[in-house]
CSV table of C-alpha atoms in Angstrom, one decimal:
chain,number,residue,atom,x,y,z
A,1,MET,CA,19.0,-5.0,-0.1
A,2,ALA,CA,17.3,-4.3,-3.7
A,3,GLY,CA,18.4,-4.0,-7.5
A,4,ILE,CA,17.6,-1.7,-10.2
A,5,TYR,CA,17.3,-2.8,-13.6
A,6,ILE,CA,17.0,-0.7,-16.9
A,7,HIS,CA,15.6,-1.4,-20.0
A,8,ILE,CA,17.2,-0.1,-23.3
A,9,PRO,CA,14.8,-1.1,-25.7
A,10,PHE,CA,17.0,-0.1,-29.1
A,11,CYS,CA,18.6,-2.7,-31.0
A,12,LYS,CA,21.0,-2.1,-34.4
A,13,GLN,CA,19.0,-5.4,-35.9
A,14,ALA,CA,16.7,-8.1,-34.8
A,15,CYS,CA,18.3,-11.2,-34.2
A,16,PHE,CA,16.0,-13.9,-35.3
A,17,TYR,CA,15.3,-15.7,-32.4
A,18,CYS,CA,14.5,-12.7,-30.1
A,19,ASP,CA,11.2,-11.9,-28.5
A,20,PHE,CA,12.3,-9.4,-26.3
A,21,HIS,CA,11.3,-5.9,-26.2
A,22,PHE,CA,13.0,-3.3,-28.6
A,23,SER,CA,13.1,-1.2,-31.7
A,24,THR,CA,15.9,-1.1,-34.4
A,25,SER,CA,15.0,2.9,-35.2
A,26,LEU,CA,17.2,5.1,-32.3
A,27,LYS,CA,14.6,8.1,-33.6
A,28,LYS,CA,13.4,8.5,-30.1
A,29,LYS,CA,16.6,7.5,-27.8
A,30,GLU,CA,17.1,11.3,-26.3
A,31,GLU,CA,13.2,11.2,-25.5
A,32,MET,CA,13.7,7.6,-24.1
A,33,ILE,CA,16.7,8.6,-22.1
A,34,SER,CA,14.9,11.5,-20.7
A,35,SER,CA,11.7,9.5,-19.7
A,36,LEU,CA,13.8,6.9,-17.9
A,37,ILE,CA,15.4,9.6,-15.8
A,38,LYS,CA,11.9,10.8,-15.3
A,39,GLU,CA,10.5,7.3,-14.6
A,40,ILE,CA,13.3,6.7,-12.1
A,41,GLU,CA,12.4,10.0,-10.1
A,42,ILE,CA,8.5,9.2,-10.2
A,43,ARG,CA,9.2,5.8,-8.4
A,44,LYS,CA,11.7,6.8,-5.9
A,45,ASN,CA,10.0,6.2,-3.0
A,46,GLU,CA,8.8,2.8,-4.5
A,47,LEU,CA,11.2,0.7,-2.4
A,48,GLY,CA,11.2,2.4,1.0
A,49,ASN,CA,14.3,2.7,2.4
A,50,THR,CA,15.9,-0.2,0.7
A,51,VAL,CA,19.3,-0.1,-0.1
A,52,ILE,CA,20.5,-0.2,-4.1
A,53,GLU,CA,23.3,-3.1,-4.4
A,54,THR,CA,22.9,-3.6,-8.1
A,55,ILE,CA,22.2,-1.7,-11.5
A,56,TYR,CA,21.8,-3.4,-14.8
A,57,PHE,CA,21.5,-2.3,-17.7
A,58,GLY,CA,19.7,-4.7,-20.4
A,59,GLY,CA,18.0,-4.7,-23.6
A,60,GLY,CA,17.7,-4.7,-26.2
A,61,THR,CA,21.1,-3.7,-26.4
A,62,PRO,CA,22.2,-1.1,-24.0
A,63,SER,CA,26.2,-0.7,-25.3
A,64,VAL,CA,24.3,1.6,-28.2
A,65,LEU,CA,24.3,4.3,-25.7
A,66,ASN,CA,27.5,6.4,-25.4
A,67,THR,CA,29.1,6.6,-22.2
A,68,GLU,CA,27.4,10.0,-21.3
A,69,GLU,CA,23.9,8.8,-21.6
A,70,ILE,CA,25.1,5.7,-19.5
A,71,GLN,CA,26.6,8.1,-16.8
A,72,GLU,CA,23.2,10.4,-16.9
A,73,LEU,CA,21.1,7.3,-16.1
A,74,ILE,CA,23.6,6.4,-13.3
A,75,ASN,CA,23.8,9.8,-11.8
A,76,SER,CA,19.9,9.8,-11.7
A,77,VAL,CA,19.8,6.3,-9.6
A,78,TYR,CA,22.6,7.7,-7.3
A,79,ALA,CA,20.3,11.3,-6.9
A,80,ASN,CA,16.9,9.1,-6.1
A,81,PHE,CA,18.1,6.2,-4.0
A,82,GLU,CA,20.7,5.3,-1.5
A,83,VAL,CA,23.4,3.1,-3.0
A,84,VAL,CA,25.7,0.7,-1.3
A,85,GLU,CA,29.6,1.9,-1.6
A,86,ASN,CA,30.7,-0.7,-4.1
A,87,PRO,CA,27.6,-1.6,-6.5
A,88,GLU,CA,27.7,-3.8,-9.1
A,89,ILE,CA,26.8,-1.9,-12.2
A,90,THR,CA,26.6,-4.3,-15.5
A,91,LEU,CA,26.1,-3.4,-18.8
A,92,GLU,CA,25.0,-5.7,-21.6
A,93,ALA,CA,26.7,-5.3,-24.7
A,94,ASN,CA,27.2,-6.4,-28.4
A,95,PRO,CA,31.0,-7.0,-29.7
A,96,ASP,CA,30.4,-4.7,-32.3
A,97,ASP,CA,29.7,-2.0,-30.1
A,98,LEU,CA,33.0,-2.7,-28.0
A,99,SER,CA,35.8,-0.8,-30.1
A,100,GLU,CA,38.8,0.0,-27.8
A,101,LYS,CA,38.0,3.7,-27.5
A,102,LYS,CA,34.2,2.6,-26.2
A,103,ILE,CA,35.9,-0.2,-23.8
A,104,ILE,CA,38.3,2.5,-22.3
A,105,GLU,CA,35.5,5.0,-21.8
A,106,LEU,CA,33.3,2.3,-20.1
A,107,ALA,CA,36.3,1.4,-17.9
A,108,LYS,CA,36.5,4.9,-16.7
A,109,SER,CA,33.0,5.2,-15.9
A,110,PRO,CA,31.0,3.4,-13.1
A,111,ILE,CA,30.6,0.2,-15.3
A,112,ASN,CA,32.3,-2.5,-13.5
A,113,ARG,CA,31.1,-5.5,-15.1
A,114,LEU,CA,30.5,-6.4,-18.6
A,115,SER,CA,28.1,-8.9,-19.9
A,116,ILE,CA,29.1,-9.9,-23.8
A,117,GLY,CA,26.7,-11.0,-26.1
A,118,VAL,CA,28.8,-13.3,-28.3
A,119,GLN,CA,26.5,-16.4,-28.6
A,120,SER,CA,29.0,-18.2,-31.1
A,121,PHE,CA,32.3,-17.8,-32.2
A,122,PHE,CA,31.4,-19.4,-35.8
A,123,GLU,CA,30.5,-17.3,-38.5
A,124,LYS,CA,27.6,-19.6,-39.8
A,125,ASP,CA,25.9,-19.4,-36.4
A,126,LEU,CA,25.7,-16.1,-36.3
A,127,LYS,CA,24.4,-15.3,-39.6
A,128,LEU,CA,21.7,-18.0,-38.8
A,129,MET,CA,20.7,-16.0,-36.0
A,130,ASN,CA,21.3,-12.6,-37.6
A,131,ARG,CA,23.4,-11.1,-35.2
A,132,ALA,CA,25.3,-7.7,-35.9
A,133,HIS,CA,28.9,-9.0,-35.0
A,134,ASN,CA,31.0,-11.2,-36.7
A,135,SER,CA,33.4,-13.9,-35.2
A,136,GLU,CA,36.6,-11.4,-35.1
A,137,GLU,CA,34.9,-8.8,-33.6
A,138,ALA,CA,33.7,-11.1,-30.6
A,139,LYS,CA,37.3,-12.2,-30.2
A,140,LYS,CA,38.7,-8.7,-30.4
A,141,SER,CA,36.3,-7.4,-27.9
A,142,LEU,CA,37.2,-10.1,-25.3
A,143,SER,CA,41.0,-9.6,-26.1
A,144,VAL,CA,40.3,-5.5,-25.4
A,145,ALA,CA,37.9,-5.8,-22.5
A,146,THR,CA,40.1,-8.4,-20.4
A,147,HIS,CA,42.9,-5.8,-20.1
A,148,TYR,CA,40.3,-3.3,-18.5
A,149,PHE,CA,37.7,-5.3,-17.0
A,150,ASP,CA,37.9,-8.1,-14.0
A,151,ASN,CA,34.4,-9.0,-14.0
A,152,ILE,CA,33.2,-10.1,-17.8
A,153,SER,CA,30.4,-12.5,-18.7
A,154,VAL,CA,29.9,-14.0,-22.2
A,155,ASP,CA,26.9,-15.3,-23.6
A,156,LEU,CA,26.7,-18.5,-25.4
A,157,ILE,CA,23.9,-20.3,-27.2
A,158,TYR,CA,23.8,-24.1,-27.6
A,159,GLY,CA,21.5,-26.3,-29.6
A,160,ILE,CA,22.2,-24.2,-32.5
A,161,PRO,CA,21.0,-26.2,-36.2
A,162,ASP,CA,24.1,-27.6,-37.9
A,163,CYS,CA,26.5,-26.6,-34.6
A,164,THR,CA,28.2,-29.9,-33.9
A,165,ASN,CA,29.1,-31.3,-30.3
A,166,GLU,CA,32.7,-30.5,-31.4
A,167,GLU,CA,32.2,-27.2,-32.3
A,168,TRP,CA,30.3,-26.2,-29.4
A,169,ARG,CA,33.0,-27.4,-27.4
A,170,LYS,CA,35.5,-25.2,-29.3
A,171,ASN,CA,33.0,-22.1,-28.7
A,172,ILE,CA,33.4,-22.9,-24.7
A,173,GLN,CA,37.1,-23.8,-25.2
A,174,THR,CA,37.3,-20.4,-27.1
A,175,ALA,CA,35.5,-18.1,-24.4
A,176,LEU,CA,38.0,-19.7,-21.6
A,177,SER,CA,40.8,-18.7,-23.4
A,178,PHE,CA,40.2,-15.4,-22.6
A,179,GLY,CA,40.3,-16.1,-18.7
A,180,ILE,CA,36.7,-14.7,-18.4
A,181,PRO,CA,35.2,-15.4,-14.7
A,182,HIS,CA,31.3,-15.8,-15.9
A,183,ILE,CA,29.3,-17.7,-18.5
A,184,SER,CA,25.8,-17.4,-19.1
A,185,SER,CA,24.4,-20.1,-21.6
A,186,TYR,CA,21.1,-20.8,-23.1
A,187,ALA,CA,19.4,-23.2,-25.4
A,188,LEU,CA,18.3,-21.7,-28.6
A,189,THR,CA,14.6,-21.8,-28.2
A,190,VAL,CA,11.7,-21.2,-30.8
A,191,GLU,CA,9.5,-18.3,-29.7
A,192,PRO,CA,6.3,-18.0,-31.4
A,193,LYS,CA,6.0,-14.9,-33.9
A,194,THR,CA,10.0,-14.5,-34.3
A,195,ALA,CA,11.7,-14.6,-37.5
A,196,LEU,CA,13.3,-17.6,-36.3
A,197,ASP,CA,9.8,-19.3,-36.1
A,198,THR,CA,8.8,-18.1,-39.4
A,199,LEU,CA,12.2,-19.5,-41.4
A,200,ILE,CA,11.7,-23.0,-39.5
A,201,LYS,CA,7.9,-23.3,-40.6
A,202,LYS,CA,9.3,-22.2,-44.4
A,203,GLY,CA,11.9,-25.0,-44.2
A,204,LYS,CA,14.5,-22.5,-44.7
A,205,ILE,CA,16.3,-23.3,-41.2
A,206,LYS,CA,16.4,-26.5,-39.6
A,207,ASN,CA,14.1,-27.1,-36.4
A,208,VAL,CA,16.3,-26.9,-33.1
A,209,ASP,CA,16.8,-30.8,-31.7
A,210,ASP,CA,15.9,-30.9,-28.1
A,211,GLU,CA,18.2,-34.0,-27.8
A,212,LYS,CA,21.1,-32.2,-29.1
A,213,ALA,CA,20.4,-29.2,-26.7
A,214,ALA,CA,20.2,-31.4,-23.8
A,215,LYS,CA,24.0,-33.2,-25.1
A,216,GLN,CA,25.2,-29.8,-25.4
A,217,PHE,CA,24.1,-28.7,-22.1
A,218,HIS,CA,25.9,-31.5,-20.6
A,219,ILE,CA,29.0,-31.0,-22.3
A,220,LEU,CA,28.8,-27.4,-20.9
A,221,THR,CA,28.3,-28.7,-17.6
A,222,GLU,CA,31.4,-30.8,-17.9
A,223,GLU,CA,33.7,-28.5,-19.5
A,224,LEU,CA,33.3,-25.3,-17.1
A,225,ASN,CA,33.1,-27.8,-14.2
A,226,LYS,CA,36.8,-28.7,-15.0
A,227,ALA,CA,37.5,-25.3,-15.4
A,228,GLY,CA,36.8,-24.3,-11.9
A,229,PHE,CA,33.5,-22.6,-13.0
A,230,VAL,CA,30.2,-23.2,-10.3
A,231,HIS,CA,26.9,-24.1,-11.7
A,232,TYR,CA,25.3,-21.9,-9.5
A,233,GLU,CA,22.1,-21.5,-11.7
A,234,LEU,CA,20.6,-23.3,-14.6
A,235,SER,CA,21.9,-20.9,-17.1
A,236,ASN,CA,24.9,-19.3,-15.1
A,237,PHE,CA,28.4,-20.5,-14.1
A,238,GLY,CA,30.7,-18.5,-12.2
A,239,LYS,CA,34.1,-18.4,-10.4
A,240,GLU,CA,34.0,-18.2,-6.9
A,241,GLY,CA,33.4,-14.0,-6.4
A,242,PHE,CA,31.9,-13.7,-9.7
A,243,PHE,CA,28.5,-14.4,-9.8
A,244,SER,CA,26.1,-11.9,-10.8
A,245,GLN,CA,24.8,-10.2,-8.0
A,246,ASN,CA,22.0,-8.7,-10.1
A,247,ASN,CA,21.0,-12.5,-11.6
A,248,SER,CA,21.0,-13.9,-8.0
A,249,SER,CA,19.0,-11.3,-6.2
A,250,TYR,CA,16.1,-12.4,-8.8
A,251,TRP,CA,16.5,-16.1,-7.8
A,252,LEU,CA,16.6,-15.4,-4.1
A,253,GLY,CA,13.7,-13.4,-3.8
A,254,LYS,CA,15.1,-9.9,-3.2
A,255,SER,CA,13.2,-6.8,-4.5
A,256,TYR,CA,14.4,-4.8,-7.6
A,257,LEU,CA,12.6,-2.0,-9.7
A,258,GLY,CA,12.5,-2.4,-13.5
A,259,ILE,CA,12.8,0.8,-15.2
A,260,GLY,CA,11.9,1.6,-18.9
A,261,PRO,CA,9.2,-0.5,-21.7
A,262,SER,CA,8.6,-3.8,-20.9
A,263,ALA,CA,10.3,-4.1,-17.5
A,264,HIS,CA,9.4,-5.9,-14.7
A,265,SER,CA,9.4,-5.0,-11.0
A,266,PHE,CA,9.0,-7.1,-7.8
A,267,ASN,CA,9.0,-5.9,-4.2
A,268,GLY,CA,8.2,-9.3,-2.3
A,269,LYS,CA,4.3,-9.1,-2.5
A,270,GLU,CA,3.8,-7.7,-6.1
A,271,ARG,CA,4.8,-7.6,-9.5
A,272,SER,CA,4.4,-5.1,-12.0
A,273,TRP,CA,5.3,-4.3,-15.5
A,274,ASN,CA,5.6,-1.4,-17.9
A,275,VAL,CA,3.8,-1.2,-21.4
A,276,ARG,CA,5.7,-2.7,-24.0
A,277,ASN,CA,5.6,0.1,-26.3
A,278,ASN,CA,8.3,2.9,-26.6
A,279,THR,CA,6.1,5.4,-28.1
A,280,LYS,CA,3.1,4.7,-25.2
A,281,TYR,CA,5.9,4.3,-22.5
A,282,ILE,CA,7.4,7.9,-23.4
A,283,LYS,CA,3.9,9.8,-23.8
A,284,SER,CA,2.8,8.4,-20.6
A,285,ILE,CA,6.0,9.3,-18.4
A,286,GLN,CA,5.9,12.6,-20.1
A,287,GLN,CA,2.3,13.0,-18.4
A,288,ASN,CA,3.7,11.8,-15.2
A,289,GLN,CA,1.8,8.8,-15.4
A,290,LEU,CA,3.4,5.2,-14.9
A,291,PRO,CA,2.2,3.0,-17.9
A,292,ILE,CA,2.0,0.3,-15.2
A,293,GLU,CA,0.2,-3.1,-14.6
A,294,ARG,CA,0.2,-4.6,-11.2
A,295,GLU,CA,-0.4,-7.9,-9.7
A,296,THR,CA,-0.3,-9.0,-6.1
A,297,LEU,CA,1.0,-12.5,-5.7
A,298,SER,CA,-1.5,-15.0,-3.8
A,299,LYS,CA,0.4,-17.8,-1.0
A,300,THR,CA,0.0,-20.1,-4.0
A,301,ASP,CA,1.7,-17.8,-6.4
A,302,GLY,CA,4.6,-17.0,-4.0
A,303,TYR,CA,5.3,-20.8,-3.5
A,304,ASN,CA,5.2,-21.7,-7.0
A,305,GLU,CA,7.7,-19.1,-7.4
A,306,TYR,CA,9.8,-20.2,-5.1
A,307,ILE,CA,10.0,-23.7,-6.5
A,308,MET,CA,10.7,-22.4,-10.0
A,309,THR,CA,13.6,-20.2,-8.7
A,310,GLY,CA,15.0,-22.5,-6.4
A,311,LEU,CA,15.1,-25.3,-8.1
A,312,ARG,CA,16.8,-23.8,-11.1
A,313,THR,CA,19.7,-22.4,-8.3
A,314,VAL,CA,22.7,-24.4,-6.3
A,315,TRP,CA,20.7,-23.0,-3.2
A,316,GLY,CA,17.6,-25.4,-4.0
A,317,VAL,CA,14.4,-25.2,-2.3
A,318,SER,CA,14.5,-25.1,1.5
A,319,LEU,CA,11.8,-27.6,3.0
A,320,ALA,CA,12.0,-25.2,6.4
A,321,LYS,CA,11.1,-22.1,4.2
A,322,ILE,CA,8.2,-23.8,3.0
A,323,LYS,CA,7.0,-25.1,6.0
A,324,THR,CA,7.2,-21.8,7.8
A,325,ASP,CA,6.3,-19.2,4.9
A,326,PHE,CA,3.4,-21.4,3.3
A,327,GLY,CA,2.2,-23.9,5.7
A,328,GLU,CA,1.7,-27.6,6.5
A,329,LYS,CA,-0.7,-27.8,3.2
A,330,TYR,CA,2.3,-26.9,1.0
A,331,ILE,CA,5.0,-28.9,2.4
A,332,THR,CA,2.8,-32.0,2.5
A,333,TYR,CA,2.1,-31.4,-1.4
A,334,LEU,CA,5.7,-30.8,-2.1
A,335,GLU,CA,6.8,-33.9,-0.2
A,336,ASN,CA,4.2,-36.2,-2.3
A,337,GLN,CA,4.9,-34.4,-5.5
A,338,SER,CA,8.4,-34.9,-5.7
A,339,LYS,CA,8.7,-38.5,-4.6
A,340,LYS,CA,8.4,-39.8,-8.2
A,341,TYR,CA,11.8,-37.3,-9.1
A,342,ILE,CA,13.6,-38.8,-6.3
A,343,GLN,CA,13.2,-42.4,-7.3
A,344,GLN,CA,14.0,-41.3,-10.9
A,345,GLU,CA,17.3,-39.9,-9.2
A,346,LEU,CA,16.4,-36.4,-11.1
A,347,LEU,CA,15.8,-34.8,-7.6
A,348,TYR,CA,17.2,-35.4,-4.0
A,349,ILE,CA,17.2,-33.9,-0.8
A,350,ASP,CA,20.2,-32.7,1.6
A,351,ASN,CA,19.9,-31.5,4.5
A,352,GLU,CA,16.7,-30.4,4.4
A,353,ILE,CA,17.1,-28.5,0.8
A,354,LEU,CA,15.0,-30.1,-2.3
A,355,LYS,CA,18.1,-29.9,-5.2
A,356,THR,CA,18.2,-31.4,-9.0
A,357,THR,CA,20.4,-34.1,-9.7
A,358,LYS,CA,23.4,-33.7,-12.1
A,359,LYS,CA,20.5,-35.8,-14.5
A,360,GLY,CA,17.7,-33.3,-13.2
A,361,LYS,CA,19.1,-30.0,-13.8
A,362,PHE,CA,18.5,-29.6,-17.6
A,363,LEU,CA,14.8,-31.0,-16.5
A,364,SER,CA,14.5,-28.3,-13.8
A,365,ASP,CA,11.8,-26.2,-15.0
A,366,GLY,CA,9.9,-29.0,-16.2
A,367,ILE,CA,10.0,-30.7,-13.0
A,368,ALA,CA,9.2,-27.5,-10.9
A,369,SER,CA,6.0,-26.9,-13.1
A,370,ASP,CA,4.8,-30.3,-11.8
A,371,LEU,CA,5.6,-29.2,-8.5
A,372,PHE,CA,3.5,-26.3,-8.9
A,373,MET,CA,0.2,-25.8,-6.3
A,374,LEU,CA,-2.9,-25.3,-8.6
A,375,ASN,CA,-5.6,-23.0,-7.1
């Protein structure tokens, strides 16, 4: 089984924290859609005979597309790949795009999962991040969407300057009040060369506080645990039966095909990524050329990626898999490197699976990097 990710590189406006690839000009939208369809056709044999089980529209802001454009892209996937009977088909959407009319149209389409970028229900937070929607639009979109979709995920951001722990609890409770079965939540991160980075350096916005972010992460895990959510990946929480199949496939090392500018792909042995430029992407595809770079993973690359993804998830890192897939050298290295974290109660071994403890979960990326094998 494999997945297809389709990158829609357009947004109405730029969020201050974002470093994903997008354009705020929609002038090339029609050309882009034609190019995405053409890339799907060009790459139809790239996954061999693997069946597609997930289709994911990410971005950017995929909800800037109308339902006819979304349907065209889905039709192209079906025309070029074998797809399971009931695939998970996710659309990332912003609340300001989700009018009742749009939600009803989407509900009639093959889209069966919405990932709604709320980020916060507080106006001051939304303004600080330069989000395109307001708090009322966020609540209204969820109120309507839950009448038409069972499978909805909400994005929330913690560690926002001036967002108190009490306000953060209220954000979580507001999201839960709509009965949604999945929450993805991320710490506000200051990426280099973003507007947020510039505003912090100029003193116009407070810098993020790592201690506060860690505290709010623990509040998040406590509140969602009480609400019956499973913390199945560092940033993802779902009710049973509502884990993201698309995201889970990344963490479990399944193959996926990334379509569109800046999109990444993985086939088990090789990673590839498209050019991060709309004009160059369209021009190359129109000339029947893939604007792509490829990298073959070494054994050490594969080990490091498995450590990184495994420690982020509820499934952990299988010591038996390390030994079988990578060999004695790697299992010995991992056992030695992990000893100090086990002593510090940040890692533990359960039934030959290495996992993070509750205390270690927030630090999993840093711990993983220390377990990496250096070439």
